[in-house]
Amino acid sequence: MTQAQAPALLARGPWAAEQVRAVWLDEAFVAEEHKVDAADAAIAALRDRGSPSHDGVGARLVTFEETGDGTLQLELQPLRWALRLVEGDASATISALCVTRDSEGRWLAGRRASWLASWAGRWALGAGGAVDEGESPFETLTRELDEEWSVVAERVTGEALVRLPHNMIMFIGQAWLPAGAQVTPDHEHDAYAWWPADIDDWPAEADDPLRMVARLVQ
């Protein structure tokens, strides 16, 4: 098993949409055989507990560069989505997390349904998911916000590029909703709440990783 790496802040924004540029390679990533077997087993386990198959094409971060004009240049390549489920090494698959706040500064939190592939039954901030083939991670932020909460942000910024210990890459952004905006959760959430603007006032279900992400983008 691949040894877990320490979490790392790879790049820090803020970036506007036009400052995040994704260049896609034509050649898909080819994983080692034992990782393919582990991905197969993970998908089978999801099916056994009544979850959809969840397989398809995702994105992998190959390289990144911060240019002198403030642009974040990302080189991505297609890979099998299920490789993100391999324990200990997600092959640098890249996902996006759209931390979402209302006009009063409160934080949107949703409890993820028990059938999901990742973080099932846990509370999460905003919206998030895998980067689709051909997509910029910045585009993923707004797409996931619309798909998961049926709402359009007034303002969105890219905040950070982070590597998690199991070698998954997270592009973290922050969205601000207009006054009076209403959210409607999708089937991936079984509960939601607006947590106070002051992180110190958050409820007990807000674990340390969530607080760390919020303080990062604050």
PDB file of C-alpha atoms in Angstrom:
ATOM      1  CA  MET A   1       0.000   0.000   0.000  1.00  0.00           C
ATOM      2  CA  THR A   2       1.220   3.492  -0.845  1.00  0.00           C
ATOM      3  CA  GLN A   3       2.317   5.449   2.197  1.00  0.00           C
ATOM      4  CA  ALA A   4       0.014   8.380   2.942  1.00  0.00           C
ATOM      5  CA  GLN A   5       1.456  11.823   2.304  1.00  0.00           C
ATOM      6  CA  ALA A   6       0.987  14.807   4.532  1.00  0.00           C
ATOM      7  CA  PRO A   7      -1.740  17.215   3.399  1.00  0.00           C
ATOM      8  CA  ALA A   8      -0.234  19.988   1.321  1.00  0.00           C
ATOM      9  CA  LEU A   9      -1.320  23.400   0.104  1.00  0.00           C
ATOM     10  CA  LEU A  10      -0.098  23.351  -3.500  1.00  0.00           C
ATOM     11  CA  ALA A  11      -1.302  26.780  -4.625  1.00  0.00           C
ATOM     12  CA  ARG A  12      -3.267  29.638  -3.078  1.00  0.00           C
ATOM     13  CA  GLY A  13      -5.681  32.005  -4.800  1.00  0.00           C
ATOM     14  CA  PRO A  14      -7.898  33.824  -5.031  1.00  0.00           C
ATOM     15  CA  TRP A  15      -8.474  33.242  -8.747  1.00  0.00           C
ATOM     16  CA  ALA A  16     -11.260  34.450 -11.002  1.00  0.00           C
ATOM     17  CA  ALA A  17     -12.723  32.039 -13.542  1.00  0.00           C
ATOM     18  CA  GLU A  18     -10.507  33.342 -16.368  1.00  0.00           C
ATOM     19  CA  GLN A  19      -7.393  32.816 -14.214  1.00  0.00           C
ATOM     20  CA  VAL A  20      -7.882  29.039 -13.966  1.00  0.00           C
ATOM     21  CA  ARG A  21      -6.856  27.365 -17.199  1.00  0.00           C
ATOM     22  CA  ALA A  22      -7.115  23.637 -17.782  1.00  0.00           C
ATOM     23  CA  VAL A  23      -5.176  21.951 -20.577  1.00  0.00           C
ATOM     24  CA  TRP A  24      -6.258  18.373 -21.232  1.00  0.00           C
ATOM     25  CA  LEU A  25      -3.940  15.671 -22.542  1.00  0.00           C
ATOM     26  CA  ASP A  26      -5.362  13.296 -25.130  1.00  0.00           C
ATOM     27  CA  GLU A  27      -3.792  10.200 -23.594  1.00  0.00           C
ATOM     28  CA  ALA A  28      -5.671   8.685 -20.660  1.00  0.00           C
ATOM     29  CA  PHE A  29      -3.891   7.629 -17.476  1.00  0.00           C
ATOM     30  CA  VAL A  30      -3.105   3.914 -17.263  1.00  0.00           C
ATOM     31  CA  ALA A  31      -3.096   2.622 -13.695  1.00  0.00           C
ATOM     32  CA  GLU A  32      -1.100  -0.278 -12.318  1.00  0.00           C
ATOM     33  CA  GLU A  33      -2.907  -3.600 -12.300  1.00  0.00           C
ATOM     34  CA  HIS A  34      -3.295  -3.756  -8.515  1.00  0.00           C
ATOM     35  CA  LYS A  35      -4.979  -0.342  -8.532  1.00  0.00           C
ATOM     36  CA  VAL A  36      -7.365  -1.455 -11.263  1.00  0.00           C
ATOM     37  CA  ASP A  37      -8.241  -4.499  -9.158  1.00  0.00           C
ATOM     38  CA  ALA A  38      -8.781  -2.280  -6.107  1.00  0.00           C
ATOM     39  CA  ALA A  39     -11.045   0.038  -8.120  1.00  0.00           C
ATOM     40  CA  ASP A  40     -13.062  -2.966  -9.342  1.00  0.00           C
ATOM     41  CA  ALA A  41     -13.487  -4.155  -5.764  1.00  0.00           C
ATOM     42  CA  ALA A  42     -14.572  -0.699  -4.584  1.00  0.00           C
ATOM     43  CA  ILE A  43     -17.235  -0.449  -7.285  1.00  0.00           C
ATOM     44  CA  ALA A  44     -18.480  -3.956  -6.481  1.00  0.00           C
ATOM     45  CA  ALA A  45     -18.767  -3.023  -2.801  1.00  0.00           C
ATOM     46  CA  LEU A  46     -20.863   0.016  -3.722  1.00  0.00           C
ATOM     47  CA  ARG A  47     -23.216  -2.116  -5.775  1.00  0.00           C
ATOM     48  CA  ASP A  48     -23.519  -4.620  -2.916  1.00  0.00           C
ATOM     49  CA  ARG A  49     -24.895  -1.898  -0.641  1.00  0.00           C
ATOM     50  CA  GLY A  50     -27.384  -0.678  -3.213  1.00  0.00           C
ATOM     51  CA  SER A  51     -25.433   2.264  -4.516  1.00  0.00           C
ATOM     52  CA  PRO A  52     -25.263   3.185  -8.223  1.00  0.00           C
ATOM     53  CA  SER A  53     -22.145   1.945  -9.994  1.00  0.00           C
ATOM     54  CA  HIS A  54     -20.485   5.408  -9.895  1.00  0.00           C
ATOM     55  CA  ASP A  55     -17.951   4.568 -12.592  1.00  0.00           C
ATOM     56  CA  GLY A  56     -16.972   6.597 -15.619  1.00  0.00           C
ATOM     57  CA  VAL A  57     -14.280   9.086 -16.633  1.00  0.00           C
ATOM     58  CA  GLY A  58     -12.728  11.589 -14.259  1.00  0.00           C
ATOM     59  CA  ALA A  59      -9.685  13.846 -14.250  1.00  0.00           C
ATOM     60  CA  ARG A  60      -6.142  13.504 -12.984  1.00  0.00           C
ATOM     61  CA  LEU A  61      -3.765  16.352 -12.189  1.00  0.00           C
ATOM     62  CA  VAL A  62      -0.504  15.886 -14.094  1.00  0.00           C
ATOM     63  CA  THR A  63       1.196  19.204 -13.383  1.00  0.00           C
ATOM     64  CA  PHE A  64       0.305  22.723 -12.305  1.00  0.00           C
ATOM     65  CA  GLU A  65       1.969  26.127 -12.557  1.00  0.00           C
ATOM     66  CA  GLU A  66       1.278  29.551 -11.099  1.00  0.00           C
ATOM     67  CA  THR A  67       2.259  32.161 -13.676  1.00  0.00           C
ATOM     68  CA  GLY A  68       3.439  35.695 -13.112  1.00  0.00           C
ATOM     69  CA  ASP A  69       0.086  37.210 -14.103  1.00  0.00           C
ATOM     70  CA  GLY A  70      -1.738  35.282 -11.363  1.00  0.00           C
ATOM     71  CA  THR A  71      -3.010  32.472 -13.576  1.00  0.00           C
ATOM     72  CA  LEU A  72      -3.229  28.892 -12.326  1.00  0.00           C
ATOM     73  CA  GLN A  73      -2.360  26.595 -15.219  1.00  0.00           C
ATOM     74  CA  LEU A  74      -3.440  22.960 -14.783  1.00  0.00           C
ATOM     75  CA  GLU A  75      -2.479  20.036 -16.970  1.00  0.00           C
ATOM     76  CA  LEU A  76      -5.092  17.305 -16.688  1.00  0.00           C
ATOM     77  CA  GLN A  77      -5.672  13.900 -18.228  1.00  0.00           C
ATOM     78  CA  PRO A  78      -8.609  11.506 -18.306  1.00  0.00           C
ATOM     79  CA  LEU A  79      -8.639   8.516 -15.998  1.00  0.00           C
ATOM     80  CA  ARG A  80     -11.094   5.971 -14.706  1.00  0.00           C
ATOM     81  CA  TRP A  81     -13.282   7.624 -12.066  1.00  0.00           C
ATOM     82  CA  ALA A  82     -13.211   4.628  -9.702  1.00  0.00           C
ATOM     83  CA  LEU A  83      -9.468   5.033  -9.159  1.00  0.00           C
ATOM     84  CA  ARG A  84     -10.346   7.800  -6.690  1.00  0.00           C
ATOM     85  CA  LEU A  85     -11.701   5.037  -4.409  1.00  0.00           C
ATOM     86  CA  VAL A  86      -8.409   3.133  -4.138  1.00  0.00           C
ATOM     87  CA  GLU A  87      -7.375   3.133  -0.491  1.00  0.00           C
ATOM     88  CA  GLY A  88      -4.129   4.987   0.181  1.00  0.00           C
ATOM     89  CA  ASP A  89      -3.547   6.318  -3.341  1.00  0.00           C
ATOM     90  CA  ALA A  90      -6.201   8.016  -5.484  1.00  0.00           C
ATOM     91  CA  SER A  91      -3.720   8.515  -8.368  1.00  0.00           C
ATOM     92  CA  ALA A  92      -3.899  12.339  -8.144  1.00  0.00           C
ATOM     93  CA  THR A  93      -7.537  12.406  -9.237  1.00  0.00           C
ATOM     94  CA  ILE A  94      -8.865  15.939  -8.991  1.00  0.00           C
ATOM     95  CA  SER A  95     -12.181  17.020  -7.517  1.00  0.00           C
ATOM     96  CA  ALA A  96     -13.685  20.419  -6.777  1.00  0.00           C
ATOM     97  CA  LEU A  97     -15.229  21.673  -3.546  1.00  0.00           C
ATOM     98  CA  CYS A  98     -17.487  24.740  -3.691  1.00  0.00           C
ATOM     99  CA  VAL A  99     -17.717  26.110  -0.152  1.00  0.00           C
ATOM    100  CA  THR A 100     -20.972  28.077  -0.141  1.00  0.00           C
ATOM    101  CA  ARG A 101     -22.081  31.048   1.967  1.00  0.00           C
ATOM    102  CA  ASP A 102     -25.206  33.155   2.069  1.00  0.00           C
ATOM    103  CA  SER A 103     -25.460  36.946   2.066  1.00  0.00           C
ATOM    104  CA  GLU A 104     -25.084  36.968   5.871  1.00  0.00           C
ATOM    105  CA  GLY A 105     -21.872  34.936   5.783  1.00  0.00           C
ATOM    106  CA  ARG A 106     -23.427  31.690   7.023  1.00  0.00           C
ATOM    107  CA  TRP A 107     -22.007  28.412   5.709  1.00  0.00           C
ATOM    108  CA  LEU A 108     -24.098  25.858   3.819  1.00  0.00           C
ATOM    109  CA  ALA A 109     -23.582  22.349   5.216  1.00  0.00           C
ATOM    110  CA  GLY A 110     -25.148  19.136   3.966  1.00  0.00           C
ATOM    111  CA  ARG A 111     -25.139  15.611   5.358  1.00  0.00           C
ATOM    112  CA  ARG A 112     -24.168  13.196   2.631  1.00  0.00           C
ATOM    113  CA  ALA A 113     -26.467  10.233   2.037  1.00  0.00           C
ATOM    114  CA  SER A 114     -25.409   6.822   3.312  1.00  0.00           C
ATOM    115  CA  TRP A 115     -25.205   5.262  -0.171  1.00  0.00           C
ATOM    116  CA  LEU A 116     -22.547   7.638  -1.523  1.00  0.00           C
ATOM    117  CA  ALA A 117     -19.083   6.473  -2.482  1.00  0.00           C
ATOM    118  CA  SER A 118     -17.179   9.096  -0.479  1.00  0.00           C
ATOM    119  CA  TRP A 119     -17.776  10.557   2.990  1.00  0.00           C
ATOM    120  CA  ALA A 120     -21.101   8.741   3.297  1.00  0.00           C
ATOM    121  CA  GLY A 121     -23.156   9.880   6.296  1.00  0.00           C
ATOM    122  CA  ARG A 122     -20.814  12.788   7.031  1.00  0.00           C
ATOM    123  CA  TRP A 123     -21.429  16.507   6.945  1.00  0.00           C
ATOM    124  CA  ALA A 124     -19.742  18.470   4.172  1.00  0.00           C
ATOM    125  CA  LEU A 125     -19.496  22.109   3.179  1.00  0.00           C
ATOM    126  CA  GLY A 126     -21.278  23.331   0.069  1.00  0.00           C
ATOM    127  CA  ALA A 127     -21.096  21.234  -3.074  1.00  0.00           C
ATOM    128  CA  GLY A 128     -18.412  19.066  -4.569  1.00  0.00           C
ATOM    129  CA  GLY A 129     -17.556  16.337  -7.001  1.00  0.00           C
ATOM    130  CA  ALA A 130     -15.219  15.008  -9.634  1.00  0.00           C
ATOM    131  CA  VAL A 131     -14.006  17.178 -12.492  1.00  0.00           C
ATOM    132  CA  ASP A 132     -15.602  15.954 -15.727  1.00  0.00           C
ATOM    133  CA  GLU A 133     -13.550  15.220 -18.820  1.00  0.00           C
ATOM    134  CA  GLY A 134     -12.785  18.422 -20.730  1.00  0.00           C
ATOM    135  CA  GLU A 135     -13.889  20.635 -17.856  1.00  0.00           C
ATOM    136  CA  SER A 136     -11.986  23.254 -15.874  1.00  0.00           C
ATOM    137  CA  PRO A 137     -12.138  22.719 -12.095  1.00  0.00           C
ATOM    138  CA  PHE A 138     -13.540  26.245 -11.823  1.00  0.00           C
ATOM    139  CA  GLU A 139     -16.454  25.175 -14.028  1.00  0.00           C
ATOM    140  CA  THR A 140     -16.953  22.184 -11.727  1.00  0.00           C
ATOM    141  CA  LEU A 141     -17.618  24.541  -8.808  1.00  0.00           C
ATOM    142  CA  THR A 142     -20.677  26.148 -10.373  1.00  0.00           C
ATOM    143  CA  ARG A 143     -21.915  22.944 -12.028  1.00  0.00           C
ATOM    144  CA  GLU A 144     -21.898  21.049  -8.734  1.00  0.00           C
ATOM    145  CA  LEU A 145     -23.575  23.942  -6.910  1.00  0.00           C
ATOM    146  CA  ASP A 146     -26.399  23.892  -9.443  1.00  0.00           C
ATOM    147  CA  GLU A 147     -26.706  20.085  -9.483  1.00  0.00           C
ATOM    148  CA  GLU A 148     -26.610  19.596  -5.716  1.00  0.00           C
ATOM    149  CA  TRP A 149     -28.467  22.692  -4.474  1.00  0.00           C
ATOM    150  CA  SER A 150     -30.326  24.134  -7.508  1.00  0.00           C
ATOM    151  CA  VAL A 151     -28.934  27.593  -6.878  1.00  0.00           C
ATOM    152  CA  VAL A 152     -26.779  30.107  -8.756  1.00  0.00           C
ATOM    153  CA  ALA A 153     -24.073  32.079  -6.970  1.00  0.00           C
ATOM    154  CA  GLU A 154     -23.700  35.834  -7.093  1.00  0.00           C
ATOM    155  CA  ARG A 155     -19.912  35.566  -6.895  1.00  0.00           C
ATOM    156  CA  VAL A 156     -17.430  32.663  -7.103  1.00  0.00           C
ATOM    157  CA  THR A 157     -13.670  32.591  -6.510  1.00  0.00           C
ATOM    158  CA  GLY A 158     -11.074  29.842  -6.679  1.00  0.00           C
ATOM    159  CA  GLU A 159      -9.282  29.685  -3.342  1.00  0.00           C
ATOM    160  CA  ALA A 160      -6.768  26.846  -3.124  1.00  0.00           C
ATOM    161  CA  LEU A 161      -5.313  23.721  -4.702  1.00  0.00           C
ATOM    162  CA  VAL A 162      -4.745  21.094  -2.010  1.00  0.00           C
ATOM    163  CA  ARG A 163      -3.344  17.556  -1.939  1.00  0.00           C
ATOM    164  CA  LEU A 164      -5.030  15.232   0.543  1.00  0.00           C
ATOM    165  CA  PRO A 165      -3.115  12.443   2.345  1.00  0.00           C
ATOM    166  CA  HIS A 166      -4.433   9.693   0.025  1.00  0.00           C
ATOM    167  CA  ASN A 167      -3.184  11.595  -3.044  1.00  0.00           C
ATOM    168  CA  MET A 168      -6.456  13.137  -4.105  1.00  0.00           C
ATOM    169  CA  ILE A 169      -6.264  16.724  -5.320  1.00  0.00           C
ATOM    170  CA  MET A 170      -8.947  19.213  -4.291  1.00  0.00           C
ATOM    171  CA  PHE A 171      -9.607  22.484  -6.077  1.00  0.00           C
ATOM    172  CA  ILE A 172     -11.401  24.527  -3.431  1.00  0.00           C
ATOM    173  CA  GLY A 173     -13.566  27.490  -4.320  1.00  0.00           C
ATOM    174  CA  GLN A 174     -15.978  29.749  -2.486  1.00  0.00           C
ATOM    175  CA  ALA A 175     -19.398  30.863  -3.661  1.00  0.00           C
ATOM    176  CA  TRP A 176     -21.525  33.671  -2.246  1.00  0.00           C
ATOM    177  CA  LEU A 177     -25.286  33.523  -2.775  1.00  0.00           C
ATOM    178  CA  PRO A 178     -27.466  36.585  -3.357  1.00  0.00           C
ATOM    179  CA  ALA A 179     -29.777  37.805  -0.617  1.00  0.00           C
ATOM    180  CA  GLY A 180     -32.945  35.741  -0.456  1.00  0.00           C
ATOM    181  CA  ALA A 181     -31.513  32.775  -2.371  1.00  0.00           C
ATOM    182  CA  GLN A 182     -33.170  29.446  -1.593  1.00  0.00           C
ATOM    183  CA  VAL A 183     -31.379  26.099  -1.811  1.00  0.00           C
ATOM    184  CA  THR A 184     -32.989  22.758  -2.681  1.00  0.00           C
ATOM    185  CA  PRO A 185     -30.863  19.712  -1.793  1.00  0.00           C
ATOM    186  CA  ASP A 186     -30.540  16.833  -4.242  1.00  0.00           C
ATOM    187  CA  HIS A 187     -30.787  13.111  -3.463  1.00  0.00           C
ATOM    188  CA  GLU A 188     -27.128  13.019  -2.359  1.00  0.00           C
ATOM    189  CA  HIS A 189     -28.074  14.846   0.851  1.00  0.00           C
ATOM    190  CA  ASP A 190     -30.440  13.682   3.574  1.00  0.00           C
ATOM    191  CA  ALA A 191     -30.191  16.839   5.707  1.00  0.00           C
ATOM    192  CA  TYR A 192     -28.793  20.344   5.487  1.00  0.00           C
ATOM    193  CA  ALA A 193     -28.205  23.376   7.695  1.00  0.00           C
ATOM    194  CA  TRP A 194     -26.845  26.902   7.675  1.00  0.00           C
ATOM    195  CA  TRP A 195     -23.975  27.085  10.126  1.00  0.00           C
ATOM    196  CA  PRO A 196     -23.122  30.440  11.800  1.00  0.00           C
ATOM    197  CA  ALA A 197     -20.727  32.861  10.135  1.00  0.00           C
ATOM    198  CA  ASP A 198     -18.392  32.556  13.139  1.00  0.00           C
ATOM    199  CA  ILE A 199     -16.691  29.162  12.822  1.00  0.00           C
ATOM    200  CA  ASP A 200     -16.230  29.011  16.598  1.00  0.00           C
ATOM    201  CA  ASP A 201     -20.036  28.832  16.908  1.00  0.00           C
ATOM    202  CA  TRP A 202     -20.415  25.776  14.672  1.00  0.00           C
ATOM    203  CA  PRO A 203     -22.243  22.684  16.025  1.00  0.00           C
ATOM    204  CA  ALA A 204     -20.566  19.489  17.205  1.00  0.00           C
ATOM    205  CA  GLU A 205     -21.076  17.704  13.855  1.00  0.00           C
ATOM    206  CA  ALA A 206     -18.674  20.173  12.248  1.00  0.00           C
ATOM    207  CA  ASP A 207     -15.472  18.158  12.486  1.00  0.00           C
ATOM    208  CA  ASP A 208     -11.909  19.471  12.420  1.00  0.00           C
ATOM    209  CA  PRO A 209     -11.335  18.953   8.649  1.00  0.00           C
ATOM    210  CA  LEU A 210     -14.412  21.066   7.862  1.00  0.00           C
ATOM    211  CA  ARG A 211     -13.240  23.815  10.177  1.00  0.00           C
ATOM    212  CA  MET A 212      -9.790  23.732   8.574  1.00  0.00           C
ATOM    213  CA  VAL A 213     -11.269  24.173   5.087  1.00  0.00           C
ATOM    214  CA  ALA A 214     -13.453  27.054   6.259  1.00  0.00           C
ATOM    215  CA  ARG A 215     -10.534  28.841   7.903  1.00  0.00           C
ATOM    216  CA  LEU A 216      -8.484  28.347   4.737  1.00  0.00           C
ATOM    217  CA  VAL A 217     -10.992  30.207   2.555  1.00  0.00           C
ATOM    218  CA  GLN A 218     -12.162  32.698   5.198  1.00  0.00           C
TER     219      GLN A 218
END
